[in-house]
CSV table of C-alpha atoms in Angstrom, one decimal:
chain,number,residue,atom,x,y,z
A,1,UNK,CA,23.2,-109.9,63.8
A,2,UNK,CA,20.6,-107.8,65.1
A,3,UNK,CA,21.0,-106.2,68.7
A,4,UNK,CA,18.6,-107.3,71.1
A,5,UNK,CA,15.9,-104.8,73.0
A,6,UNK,CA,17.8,-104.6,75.7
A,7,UNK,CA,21.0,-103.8,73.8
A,8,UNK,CA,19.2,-101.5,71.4
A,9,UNK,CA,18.0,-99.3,73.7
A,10,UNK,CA,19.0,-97.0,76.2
A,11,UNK,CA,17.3,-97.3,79.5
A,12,UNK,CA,16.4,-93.7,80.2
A,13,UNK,CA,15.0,-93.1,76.5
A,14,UNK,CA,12.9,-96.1,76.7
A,15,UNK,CA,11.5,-95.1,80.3
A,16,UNK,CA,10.7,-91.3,78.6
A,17,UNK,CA,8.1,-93.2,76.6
A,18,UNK,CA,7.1,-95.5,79.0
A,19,UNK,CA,6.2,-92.1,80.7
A,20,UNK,CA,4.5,-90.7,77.9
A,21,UNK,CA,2.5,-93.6,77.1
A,22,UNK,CA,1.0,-94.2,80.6
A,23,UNK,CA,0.3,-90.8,80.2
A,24,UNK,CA,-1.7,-91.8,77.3
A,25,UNK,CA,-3.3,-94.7,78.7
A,26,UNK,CA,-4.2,-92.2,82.4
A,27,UNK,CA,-5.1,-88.8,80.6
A,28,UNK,CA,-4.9,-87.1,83.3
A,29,UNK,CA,-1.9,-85.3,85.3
A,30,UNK,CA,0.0,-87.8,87.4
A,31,UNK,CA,2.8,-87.2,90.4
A,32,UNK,CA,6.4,-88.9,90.2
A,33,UNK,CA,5.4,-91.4,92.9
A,34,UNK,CA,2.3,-92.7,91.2
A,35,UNK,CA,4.1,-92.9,88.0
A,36,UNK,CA,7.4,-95.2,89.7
A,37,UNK,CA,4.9,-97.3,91.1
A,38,UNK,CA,3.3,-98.2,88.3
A,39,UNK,CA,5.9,-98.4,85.9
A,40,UNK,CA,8.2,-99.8,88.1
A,41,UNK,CA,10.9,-97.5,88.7
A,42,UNK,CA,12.5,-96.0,91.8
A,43,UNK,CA,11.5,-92.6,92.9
A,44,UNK,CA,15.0,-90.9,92.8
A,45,UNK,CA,14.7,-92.3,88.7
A,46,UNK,CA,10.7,-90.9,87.8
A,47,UNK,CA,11.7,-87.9,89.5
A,48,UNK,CA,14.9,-86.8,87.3
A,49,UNK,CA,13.1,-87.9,84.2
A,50,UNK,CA,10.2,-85.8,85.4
A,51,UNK,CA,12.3,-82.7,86.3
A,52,UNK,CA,14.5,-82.9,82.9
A,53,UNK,CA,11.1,-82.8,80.8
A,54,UNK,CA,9.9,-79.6,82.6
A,55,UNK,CA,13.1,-78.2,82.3
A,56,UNK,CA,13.2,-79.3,78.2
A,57,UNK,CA,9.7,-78.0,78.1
A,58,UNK,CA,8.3,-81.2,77.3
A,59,UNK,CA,6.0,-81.5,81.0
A,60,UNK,CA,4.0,-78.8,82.7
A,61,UNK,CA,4.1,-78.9,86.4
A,62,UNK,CA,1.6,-78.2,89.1
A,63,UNK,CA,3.4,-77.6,92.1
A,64,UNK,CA,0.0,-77.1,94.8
A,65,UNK,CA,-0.5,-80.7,93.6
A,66,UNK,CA,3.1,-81.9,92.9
A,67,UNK,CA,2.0,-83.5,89.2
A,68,UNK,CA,3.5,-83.8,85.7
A,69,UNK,CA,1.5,-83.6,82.2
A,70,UNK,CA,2.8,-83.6,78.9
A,71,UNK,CA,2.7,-79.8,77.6
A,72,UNK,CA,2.2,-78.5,74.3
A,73,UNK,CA,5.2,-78.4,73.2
A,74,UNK,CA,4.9,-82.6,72.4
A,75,UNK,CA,2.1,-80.9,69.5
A,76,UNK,CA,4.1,-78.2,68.2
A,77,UNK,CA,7.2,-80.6,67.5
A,78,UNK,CA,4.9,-83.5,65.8
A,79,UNK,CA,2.3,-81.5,64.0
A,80,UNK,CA,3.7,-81.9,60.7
A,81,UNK,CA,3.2,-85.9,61.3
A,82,UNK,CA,-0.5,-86.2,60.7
A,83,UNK,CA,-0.3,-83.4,57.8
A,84,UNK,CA,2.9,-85.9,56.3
A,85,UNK,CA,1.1,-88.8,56.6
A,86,UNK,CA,-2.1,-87.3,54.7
A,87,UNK,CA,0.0,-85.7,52.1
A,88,UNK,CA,2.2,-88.3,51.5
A,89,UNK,CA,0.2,-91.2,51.5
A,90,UNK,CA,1.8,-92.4,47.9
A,91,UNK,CA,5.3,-91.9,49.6
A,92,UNK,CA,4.6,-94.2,52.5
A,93,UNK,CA,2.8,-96.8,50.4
A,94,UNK,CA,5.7,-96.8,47.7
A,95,UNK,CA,7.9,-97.6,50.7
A,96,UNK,CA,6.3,-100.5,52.1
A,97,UNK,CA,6.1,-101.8,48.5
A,98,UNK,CA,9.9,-101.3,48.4
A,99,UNK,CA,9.9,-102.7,51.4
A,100,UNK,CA,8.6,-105.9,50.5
A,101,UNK,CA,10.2,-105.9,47.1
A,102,UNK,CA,13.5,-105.5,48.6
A,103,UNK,CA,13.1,-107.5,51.8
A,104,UNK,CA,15.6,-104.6,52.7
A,105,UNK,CA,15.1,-101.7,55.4
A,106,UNK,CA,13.6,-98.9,53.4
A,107,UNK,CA,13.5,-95.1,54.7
A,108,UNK,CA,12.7,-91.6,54.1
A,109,UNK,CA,14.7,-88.6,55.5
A,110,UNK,CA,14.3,-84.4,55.1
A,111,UNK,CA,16.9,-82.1,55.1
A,112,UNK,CA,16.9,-80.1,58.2
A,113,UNK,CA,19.1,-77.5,58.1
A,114,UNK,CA,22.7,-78.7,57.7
A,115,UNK,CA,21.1,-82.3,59.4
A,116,UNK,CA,19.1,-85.6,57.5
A,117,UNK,CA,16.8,-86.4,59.8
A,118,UNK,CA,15.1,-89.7,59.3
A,119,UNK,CA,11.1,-89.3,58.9
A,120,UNK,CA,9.7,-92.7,58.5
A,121,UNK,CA,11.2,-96.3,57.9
A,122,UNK,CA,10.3,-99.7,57.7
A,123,UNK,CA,12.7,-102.6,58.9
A,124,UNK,CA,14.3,-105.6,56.4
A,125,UNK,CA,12.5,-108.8,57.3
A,126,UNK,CA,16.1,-110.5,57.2
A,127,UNK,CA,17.5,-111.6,60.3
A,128,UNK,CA,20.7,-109.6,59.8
A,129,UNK,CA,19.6,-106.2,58.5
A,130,UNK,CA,19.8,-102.0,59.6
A,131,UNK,CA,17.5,-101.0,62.0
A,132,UNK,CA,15.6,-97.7,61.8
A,133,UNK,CA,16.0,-95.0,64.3
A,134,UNK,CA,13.1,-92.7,62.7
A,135,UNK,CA,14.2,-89.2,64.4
A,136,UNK,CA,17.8,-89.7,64.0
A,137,UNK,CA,20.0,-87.0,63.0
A,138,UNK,CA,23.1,-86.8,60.8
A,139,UNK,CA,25.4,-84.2,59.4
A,140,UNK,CA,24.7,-83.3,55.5
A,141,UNK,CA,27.7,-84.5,55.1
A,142,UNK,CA,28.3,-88.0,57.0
A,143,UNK,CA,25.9,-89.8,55.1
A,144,UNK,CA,24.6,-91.3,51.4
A,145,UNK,CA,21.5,-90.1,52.6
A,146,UNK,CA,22.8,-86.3,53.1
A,147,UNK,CA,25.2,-86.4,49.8
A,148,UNK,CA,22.5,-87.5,48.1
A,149,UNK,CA,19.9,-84.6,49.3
A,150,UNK,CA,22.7,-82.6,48.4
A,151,UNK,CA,22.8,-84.2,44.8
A,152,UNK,CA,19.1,-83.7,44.2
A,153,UNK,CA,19.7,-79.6,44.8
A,154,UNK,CA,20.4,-77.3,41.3
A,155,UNK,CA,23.8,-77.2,41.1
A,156,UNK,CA,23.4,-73.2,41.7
A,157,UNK,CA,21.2,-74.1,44.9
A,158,UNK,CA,24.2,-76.7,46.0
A,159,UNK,CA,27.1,-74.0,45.4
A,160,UNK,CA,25.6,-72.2,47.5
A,161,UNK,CA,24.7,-74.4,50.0
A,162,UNK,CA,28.2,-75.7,50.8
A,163,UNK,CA,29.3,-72.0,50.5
A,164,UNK,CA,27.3,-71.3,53.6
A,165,UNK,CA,28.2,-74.1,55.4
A,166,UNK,CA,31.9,-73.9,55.1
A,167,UNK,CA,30.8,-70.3,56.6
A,168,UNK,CA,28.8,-71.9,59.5
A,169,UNK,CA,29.9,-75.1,60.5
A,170,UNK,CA,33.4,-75.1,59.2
A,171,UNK,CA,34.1,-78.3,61.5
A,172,UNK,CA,31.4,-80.5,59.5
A,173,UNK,CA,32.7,-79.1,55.7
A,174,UNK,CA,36.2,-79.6,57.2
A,175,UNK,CA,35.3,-83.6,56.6
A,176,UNK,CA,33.0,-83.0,53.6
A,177,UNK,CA,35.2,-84.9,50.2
A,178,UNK,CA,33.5,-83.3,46.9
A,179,UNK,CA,35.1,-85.8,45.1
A,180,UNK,CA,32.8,-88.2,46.5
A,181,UNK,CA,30.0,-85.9,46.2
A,182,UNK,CA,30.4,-85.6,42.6
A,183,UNK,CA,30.3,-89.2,42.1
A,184,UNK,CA,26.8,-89.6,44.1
A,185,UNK,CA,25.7,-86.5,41.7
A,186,UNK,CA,27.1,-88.8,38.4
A,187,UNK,CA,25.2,-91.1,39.7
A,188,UNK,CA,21.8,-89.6,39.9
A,189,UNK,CA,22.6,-88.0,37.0
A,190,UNK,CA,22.9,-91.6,35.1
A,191,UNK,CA,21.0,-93.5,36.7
A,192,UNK,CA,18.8,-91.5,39.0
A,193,UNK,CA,19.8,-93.2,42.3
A,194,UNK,CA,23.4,-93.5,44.2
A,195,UNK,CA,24.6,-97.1,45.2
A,196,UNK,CA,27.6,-96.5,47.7
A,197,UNK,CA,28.6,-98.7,50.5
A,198,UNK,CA,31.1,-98.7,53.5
A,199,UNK,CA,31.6,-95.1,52.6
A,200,UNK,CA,30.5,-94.0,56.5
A,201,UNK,CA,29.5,-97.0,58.2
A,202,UNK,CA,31.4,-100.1,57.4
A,203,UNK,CA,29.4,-103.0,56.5
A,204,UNK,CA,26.3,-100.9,55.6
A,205,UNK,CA,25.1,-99.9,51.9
A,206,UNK,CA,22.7,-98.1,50.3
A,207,UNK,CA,21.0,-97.3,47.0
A,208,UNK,CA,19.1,-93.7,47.5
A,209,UNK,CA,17.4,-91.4,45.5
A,210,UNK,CA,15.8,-88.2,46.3
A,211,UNK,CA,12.1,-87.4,45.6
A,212,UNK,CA,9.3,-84.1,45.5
A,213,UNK,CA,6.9,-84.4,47.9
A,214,UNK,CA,3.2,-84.3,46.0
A,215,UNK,CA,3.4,-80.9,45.7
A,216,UNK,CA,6.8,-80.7,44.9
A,217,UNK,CA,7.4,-78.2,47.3
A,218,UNK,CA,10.4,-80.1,49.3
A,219,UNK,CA,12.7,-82.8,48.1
A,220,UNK,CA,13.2,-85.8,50.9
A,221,UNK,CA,15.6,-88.7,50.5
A,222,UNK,CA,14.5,-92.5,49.8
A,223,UNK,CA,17.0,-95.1,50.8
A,224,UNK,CA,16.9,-98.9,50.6
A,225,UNK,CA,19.7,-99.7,53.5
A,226,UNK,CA,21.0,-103.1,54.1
A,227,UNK,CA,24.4,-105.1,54.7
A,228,UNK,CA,27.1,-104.0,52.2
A,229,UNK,CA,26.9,-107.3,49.9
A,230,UNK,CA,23.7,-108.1,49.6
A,231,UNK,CA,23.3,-104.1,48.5
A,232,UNK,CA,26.0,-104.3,46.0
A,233,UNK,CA,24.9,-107.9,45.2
A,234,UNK,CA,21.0,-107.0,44.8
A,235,UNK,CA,21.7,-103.5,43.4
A,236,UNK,CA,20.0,-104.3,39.9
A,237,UNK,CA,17.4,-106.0,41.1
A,238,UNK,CA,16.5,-102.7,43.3
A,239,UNK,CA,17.1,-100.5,40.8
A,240,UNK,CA,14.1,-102.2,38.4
A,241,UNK,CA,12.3,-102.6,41.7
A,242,UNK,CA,12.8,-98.6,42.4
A,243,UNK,CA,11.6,-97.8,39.1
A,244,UNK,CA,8.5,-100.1,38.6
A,245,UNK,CA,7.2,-99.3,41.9
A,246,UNK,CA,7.7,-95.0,41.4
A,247,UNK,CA,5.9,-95.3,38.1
A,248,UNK,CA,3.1,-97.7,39.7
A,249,UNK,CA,2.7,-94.9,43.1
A,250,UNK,CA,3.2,-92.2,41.0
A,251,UNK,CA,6.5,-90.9,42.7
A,252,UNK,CA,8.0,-87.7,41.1
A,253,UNK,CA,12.0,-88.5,41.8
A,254,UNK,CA,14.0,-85.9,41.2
A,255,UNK,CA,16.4,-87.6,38.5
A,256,UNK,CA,14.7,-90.2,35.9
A,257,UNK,CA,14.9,-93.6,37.1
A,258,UNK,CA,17.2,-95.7,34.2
C-alpha cells in the first residue's frame, strides 16, 4: 500500500520547497519572518531552514536588509535539466509509453560516479506500486539499476571500474557479489534487459536495461519497477512491450532487445 503525503515526506524537505516555490511565486528577496508568516511556520523553524541554505550555498543573504534569495548555485546544479529534456525528448516519451504499457513505475537513472542517481520517473497507476524519488542516490552496487549500468560498460571498461573502486570505496565493493553481477550481464547479453527481484529491496522487482543517450555519448539505465510478482508475473509481456516501444522511439539500448 502506498504511503500517504504525510508519511512520505519529511517535514523539513517538503518546507525547503515550499520556500523555494514562494520564492517563485514573490521573485523578489524575502526575510525569515515574512516567509513563516506566509507559509505558516514558526520563526525559530524559517530561520534554520534559511540559515542551513546560506550555509549549503543554496540562499544569498543580505544582512543591511536581513533577506534570503535563492543563489546561483540552484542553476549551476539543474542546468543540465532543460539541455536533458531537449536532447532526450525520445527517451522521456518512450517512458511514458512504457509507462502506460506497463501500468508499472518506469524510470531513468545516470551513473554518477560510484552512485545511480535517478533522473526522471513516472509513477504505476496501480494502487500498490514504487514511488519515484527522482534525485535519489544509490551505491553502484546496491541496486539492479547500478549492476545493470555496470553491465552495459565493455567488459575492459568494467574491469576497471570495479578495480578502482575496490581502491576507493573499499566499504561499498566489500558488499558488491560478482556472481550476481555476472548473471545481470548474462542477461543483457541474452536478452538485452535484467529481470531480478528481492535482490535489495524485498518485495520490489525490476526488469532494466541500459541505453545511449541520442548521441551516444553516455549510457543511462531504464527500469520498469513494480511489486516483486506482478514483475516476475508480467515480465514477458514487458519485455515485448520494451522492445516494440525502443523500435517505435527509436531508442539505441545498449544490448539488442530479444
Amino acid at each position: 500500500m502506498r504511503p500517504s503525503m504525510a508519511e512520505n515526506t519529511i517535514k523539513s524537505v517538503r518546507r525547503v520547497f515550499e520556500i523555494l516555490e514562494l520564492f517563485d511565486k514573490e521573485r523578489k528577496p524575502l526575510a525569515a519572518k515574512d516567509i513563516a508568516k506566509r507559509l505558516g511556520y514558526p520563526l525559530v523553524s524559517a530561520h534554520a531552514l534559511l540559515k542551513s541554505m546560506h550555509e549549503l550555498g543554496y540562499a544569498d543573504f543580505d544582512q543591511p536588509t536581513w533577506t534570503y534569495i535563492p543563489s546561483r548555485n540552484f542553476i549551476s546544479v539543474l542546468d543540465w535539466v532543460p539541455d536533458l529534456l531537449e536532447r532526450e525528448r525520445n527517451l522521456l516519451d518512450f517512458v511514458e509509453a512504457l509507462n502506460r504499457q506497463t501500468l508499472e513505475t518506469v524510470n531513468i537513472s545516470r551513473q554518477v560516479n560510484t552512485q545511480i542517481r535517478i533522473m526522471h520517473g513516472v509513477e504505476s497507476v496501480h494502487t500498490v506500486g514504487v514511488n519515484v524519488r527522482v534525485g535519489a542516490m544509490m551505491p553502484i552496487t546496491g541496486s539492479l539499476t547500478g549492476l545493470t549500468a555496470l553491465g552495459g560498460m565493455p567488459s575492459d571498461e568494467r574491469i576497471e571500474f570495479l578495480e578502482r573502486l575496490e581502491s576507493d570505496d573499499p566499504k561499498q565493493y566489500s558488499g558488491f557479489d560478482n556472481r550476481l553481477l555476472d548473471h545481470v550481464v548474462d542477461q543483457l547479453e541474452l536478452r538485452g534487459h535484467a529481470t531480478q527481484a528481492d535482490i535489495f529491496i524485498t518485495g520490489v522487482g525490476a526488469v532494466c536495461f541500459p541505453v545511449y543517450t541520442m548521441d551516444k555519448r553516455e549510457r543511462l539505465v531504464i527500469g520498469v519497477v513494480g511489486p516483486s510478482d506482478r514483475v516476475i508475473a508480467n515480465e514477458v509481456e514487458y519485455r515485448k512491450a520494451i522492445k516494440q516501444l525502443a523500435k517505435e522511439y527509436n531508442i539505441k539500448t545498449v544490448y539488442p532487445q530479444k
